[in-house]
CSV table of C-alpha atoms in Angstrom, one decimal:
chain,number,residue,atom,x,y,z
E,7,UNK,CA,26.1,-1.0,16.8
E,8,UNK,CA,24.4,0.4,13.7
E,9,UNK,CA,25.4,-1.2,10.4
E,10,UNK,CA,26.8,1.4,7.9
E,11,UNK,CA,25.2,1.6,4.5
E,12,UNK,CA,27.5,0.8,1.6
E,13,UNK,CA,27.0,2.4,-1.8
E,14,UNK,CA,27.9,0.5,-4.9
E,15,UNK,CA,30.2,2.6,-7.1
E,16,UNK,CA,29.2,2.4,-10.8
E,17,UNK,CA,31.9,1.3,-13.2
E,18,UNK,CA,31.3,4.0,-15.8
E,19,UNK,CA,33.8,2.3,-18.3
E,20,UNK,CA,31.9,-1.0,-18.1
E,21,UNK,CA,28.7,0.8,-19.0
E,22,UNK,CA,30.2,2.4,-22.1
E,23,UNK,CA,29.8,1.0,-25.6
E,24,UNK,CA,32.8,0.7,-27.9
E,25,UNK,CA,32.4,1.6,-31.5
E,26,UNK,CA,34.6,1.6,-34.6
E,27,UNK,CA,34.7,5.0,-36.3
E,28,UNK,CA,34.6,4.7,-40.1
E,29,UNK,CA,36.1,7.3,-42.4
E,30,UNK,CA,34.1,8.7,-45.4
E,31,UNK,CA,34.2,7.3,-48.9
E,32,UNK,CA,37.2,9.5,-49.8
E,33,UNK,CA,39.2,7.1,-47.6
E,34,UNK,CA,37.4,3.9,-48.6
E,35,UNK,CA,35.4,3.9,-45.4
E,36,UNK,CA,38.6,2.8,-43.6
E,37,UNK,CA,38.4,2.3,-39.8
E,38,UNK,CA,40.1,5.2,-38.1
E,39,UNK,CA,39.4,4.8,-34.4
E,40,UNK,CA,37.9,2.5,-31.7
E,41,UNK,CA,36.3,4.7,-29.0
E,42,UNK,CA,34.0,4.4,-26.0
E,43,UNK,CA,30.6,6.2,-26.1
E,44,UNK,CA,28.0,6.7,-23.5
E,45,UNK,CA,25.1,6.2,-26.0
E,46,UNK,CA,24.5,6.6,-29.8
E,47,UNK,CA,22.8,10.0,-29.5
E,48,UNK,CA,25.5,11.7,-27.4
E,49,UNK,CA,28.2,10.3,-29.8
E,50,UNK,CA,26.8,12.3,-32.8
E,51,UNK,CA,28.9,15.4,-33.2
E,52,UNK,CA,32.0,14.0,-31.5
E,53,UNK,CA,35.2,14.8,-33.4
E,54,UNK,CA,38.0,12.3,-33.9
E,55,UNK,CA,41.6,13.4,-34.7
E,56,UNK,CA,44.0,11.2,-36.7
E,57,UNK,CA,47.0,11.7,-39.0
E,58,UNK,CA,47.0,10.8,-42.7
E,59,UNK,CA,49.5,8.0,-41.8
E,60,UNK,CA,47.0,6.5,-39.4
E,61,UNK,CA,44.6,6.0,-42.3
E,62,UNK,CA,46.7,5.0,-45.2
E,63,UNK,CA,49.8,3.6,-43.4
E,64,UNK,CA,52.0,4.9,-46.2
E,65,UNK,CA,54.9,7.3,-46.0
E,66,UNK,CA,55.9,8.2,-42.4
E,67,UNK,CA,56.0,11.9,-43.5
E,68,UNK,CA,52.2,11.6,-43.6
E,69,UNK,CA,52.3,12.1,-39.8
E,70,UNK,CA,52.7,15.8,-40.7
E,71,UNK,CA,49.0,16.1,-41.8
E,72,UNK,CA,46.2,16.0,-39.3
E,73,UNK,CA,42.6,15.1,-40.2
E,74,UNK,CA,39.5,15.5,-38.1
E,75,UNK,CA,36.3,13.5,-38.7
E,76,UNK,CA,32.9,14.2,-37.0
E,77,UNK,CA,30.6,11.4,-36.1
E,78,UNK,CA,27.3,11.8,-38.0
E,79,UNK,CA,25.4,8.7,-36.9
E,80,UNK,CA,25.9,5.4,-35.1
E,81,UNK,CA,24.8,2.1,-36.5
E,82,UNK,CA,25.3,-0.8,-34.1
E,83,UNK,CA,29.0,-1.0,-33.3
E,84,UNK,CA,29.9,1.3,-36.2
E,85,UNK,CA,30.1,5.1,-36.1
E,86,UNK,CA,29.8,6.8,-39.5
E,87,UNK,CA,31.8,10.1,-39.9
E,88,UNK,CA,32.1,13.0,-42.2
E,89,UNK,CA,35.2,15.0,-43.0
E,90,UNK,CA,35.5,18.1,-40.8
E,91,UNK,CA,39.0,19.5,-41.1
E,92,UNK,CA,42.5,19.1,-42.5
E,93,UNK,CA,45.6,20.9,-41.3
E,94,UNK,CA,49.4,20.8,-41.1
E,95,UNK,CA,50.8,19.6,-37.8
E,96,UNK,CA,52.3,22.5,-35.8
E,97,UNK,CA,55.7,20.9,-35.8
E,98,UNK,CA,55.7,20.6,-39.6
E,99,UNK,CA,54.5,24.2,-39.9
E,100,UNK,CA,57.3,25.4,-37.7
E,101,UNK,CA,59.9,23.4,-39.7
E,102,UNK,CA,58.9,25.3,-42.9
E,103,UNK,CA,59.4,28.8,-41.6
E,104,UNK,CA,62.9,30.2,-42.1
E,105,UNK,CA,64.5,33.5,-41.4
E,106,UNK,CA,65.0,35.7,-44.4
E,107,UNK,CA,62.1,34.3,-46.4
E,108,UNK,CA,58.5,35.5,-47.0
E,109,UNK,CA,55.5,33.8,-45.7
E,110,UNK,CA,52.4,34.5,-47.8
E,111,UNK,CA,48.9,33.3,-46.8
E,112,UNK,CA,45.6,33.3,-48.7
E,113,UNK,CA,42.2,32.5,-47.1
E,114,UNK,CA,39.1,31.9,-49.1
E,115,UNK,CA,35.8,30.0,-49.2
E,116,UNK,CA,35.3,27.4,-52.0
E,117,UNK,CA,32.4,25.3,-52.9
E,118,UNK,CA,32.6,21.8,-54.3
E,119,UNK,CA,30.5,20.6,-57.3
E,120,UNK,CA,28.1,18.8,-54.9
E,121,UNK,CA,27.6,21.9,-52.8
E,122,UNK,CA,29.9,21.5,-49.8
E,123,UNK,CA,31.4,24.8,-48.6
E,124,UNK,CA,35.0,24.9,-47.3
E,125,UNK,CA,37.3,27.6,-45.9
E,126,UNK,CA,40.8,27.0,-47.3
E,127,UNK,CA,44.0,28.6,-46.1
E,128,UNK,CA,46.9,28.5,-48.5
E,129,UNK,CA,50.5,29.0,-47.3
E,130,UNK,CA,53.5,29.8,-49.4
E,131,UNK,CA,57.1,30.2,-48.4
E,132,UNK,CA,59.9,31.6,-50.5
E,133,UNK,CA,63.7,31.5,-50.5
E,134,UNK,CA,64.0,35.2,-50.4
E,135,UNK,CA,61.8,38.2,-49.4
E,136,UNK,CA,59.1,39.2,-51.9
E,137,UNK,CA,57.9,42.7,-52.4
E,138,UNK,CA,54.2,43.5,-52.0
E,139,UNK,CA,53.4,43.3,-55.7
E,140,UNK,CA,54.8,39.8,-56.1
E,141,UNK,CA,53.0,38.6,-53.0
E,142,UNK,CA,49.8,40.0,-54.5
E,143,UNK,CA,50.6,38.2,-57.8
E,144,UNK,CA,51.2,34.9,-56.0
E,145,UNK,CA,47.8,35.2,-54.1
E,146,UNK,CA,46.0,35.9,-57.4
E,147,UNK,CA,47.5,32.8,-59.1
E,148,UNK,CA,46.6,30.6,-56.1
E,149,UNK,CA,43.1,32.0,-56.0
E,150,UNK,CA,42.7,31.4,-59.8
E,151,UNK,CA,43.8,27.8,-59.6
E,152,UNK,CA,41.4,27.0,-56.7
E,153,UNK,CA,38.5,28.8,-58.5
E,154,UNK,CA,39.1,26.7,-61.6
E,155,UNK,CA,39.7,23.3,-60.0
E,156,UNK,CA,37.7,22.9,-56.8
E,157,UNK,CA,34.2,23.7,-58.1
E,158,UNK,CA,34.7,20.8,-60.6
E,159,UNK,CA,35.4,18.3,-57.7
E,160,UNK,CA,32.9,16.4,-55.5
E,161,UNK,CA,33.6,16.5,-51.8
E,162,UNK,CA,35.4,13.1,-51.9
E,163,UNK,CA,37.6,14.3,-54.8
E,164,UNK,CA,38.3,17.5,-52.9
E,165,UNK,CA,39.3,15.6,-49.7
E,166,UNK,CA,41.6,13.4,-51.6
E,167,UNK,CA,43.1,16.3,-53.6
E,168,UNK,CA,43.7,18.1,-50.3
E,169,UNK,CA,45.1,15.2,-48.3
E,170,UNK,CA,47.3,13.8,-51.0
E,171,UNK,CA,48.7,17.1,-52.3
E,172,UNK,CA,47.0,17.3,-55.8
E,173,UNK,CA,45.8,20.9,-55.2
E,174,UNK,CA,49.2,21.9,-53.8
E,175,UNK,CA,50.9,20.5,-57.0
E,176,UNK,CA,48.5,22.4,-59.3
E,177,UNK,CA,49.1,25.7,-57.5
E,178,UNK,CA,52.9,25.1,-57.4
E,179,UNK,CA,52.9,24.4,-61.2
E,180,UNK,CA,51.1,27.7,-61.9
E,181,UNK,CA,53.1,29.8,-59.4
E,182,UNK,CA,56.6,28.6,-60.3
E,183,UNK,CA,56.2,30.0,-63.9
E,184,UNK,CA,56.5,33.5,-62.5
E,185,UNK,CA,57.7,33.3,-58.9
E,186,UNK,CA,60.2,30.9,-57.2
E,187,UNK,CA,58.7,29.4,-54.1
E,188,UNK,CA,60.1,26.9,-51.6
E,189,UNK,CA,56.8,25.5,-50.5
E,190,UNK,CA,53.1,26.1,-51.2
E,191,UNK,CA,50.1,24.1,-50.1
E,192,UNK,CA,46.9,24.0,-48.2
E,193,UNK,CA,47.7,24.6,-44.5
E,194,UNK,CA,44.1,24.2,-43.4
E,195,UNK,CA,40.8,23.2,-45.0
E,196,UNK,CA,37.7,23.4,-42.8
E,197,UNK,CA,34.1,22.3,-43.6
E,198,UNK,CA,31.8,25.3,-43.2
E,199,UNK,CA,28.5,23.9,-44.4
E,200,UNK,CA,27.4,20.6,-45.7
E,201,UNK,CA,25.5,20.4,-49.0
E,202,UNK,CA,22.3,19.8,-47.1
E,203,UNK,CA,22.8,22.9,-44.9
E,204,UNK,CA,23.7,24.9,-48.0
E,205,UNK,CA,20.4,23.8,-49.6
E,206,UNK,CA,18.4,24.8,-46.5
E,207,UNK,CA,20.2,28.2,-46.4
E,208,UNK,CA,19.5,28.9,-50.1
E,209,UNK,CA,15.8,28.0,-49.7
E,210,UNK,CA,15.5,30.3,-46.7
E,211,UNK,CA,16.7,33.3,-48.7
């Protein structure tokens, strides 16, 4: 009787390498994840999602804010990451929206002092409905605050000001002088281009 050939099944998990993903300097290079990778090269570009609470272990309400970090290089058992995106958790966003109030949004591109380009979405919610002119006034105030503050920040300062609500507080302080709002803040902040990519783009023009 012919002997059947047996094929050895590879254990893909055993072949993988585990690395600790490190946050950028804005979060003191804190470890944010422990993940398996196939190899160093294929890991570059991979995005890791965490909450603000996962990083700083502070107030439980920090679960409401999601952060995304992209692996830029792997050194031994450590994966270095860059900040990619910040946004409100969907559950938190839904809890803010109420019937009978106005929801105002503003989307704009901002550049940090060290040349990183971000697309920022501001969201504002009021107690009562606002007319068109007051919505326009609110957007102008928010845009003015961002234009005056963010270009004076480095990328690390911008990340901290976004994640910990400093920009939100600055906009709220300016807006409430003329319009009563229930909530205002950065709903999303997304990295569009790094400083290096911005330099290459400008040189090509």
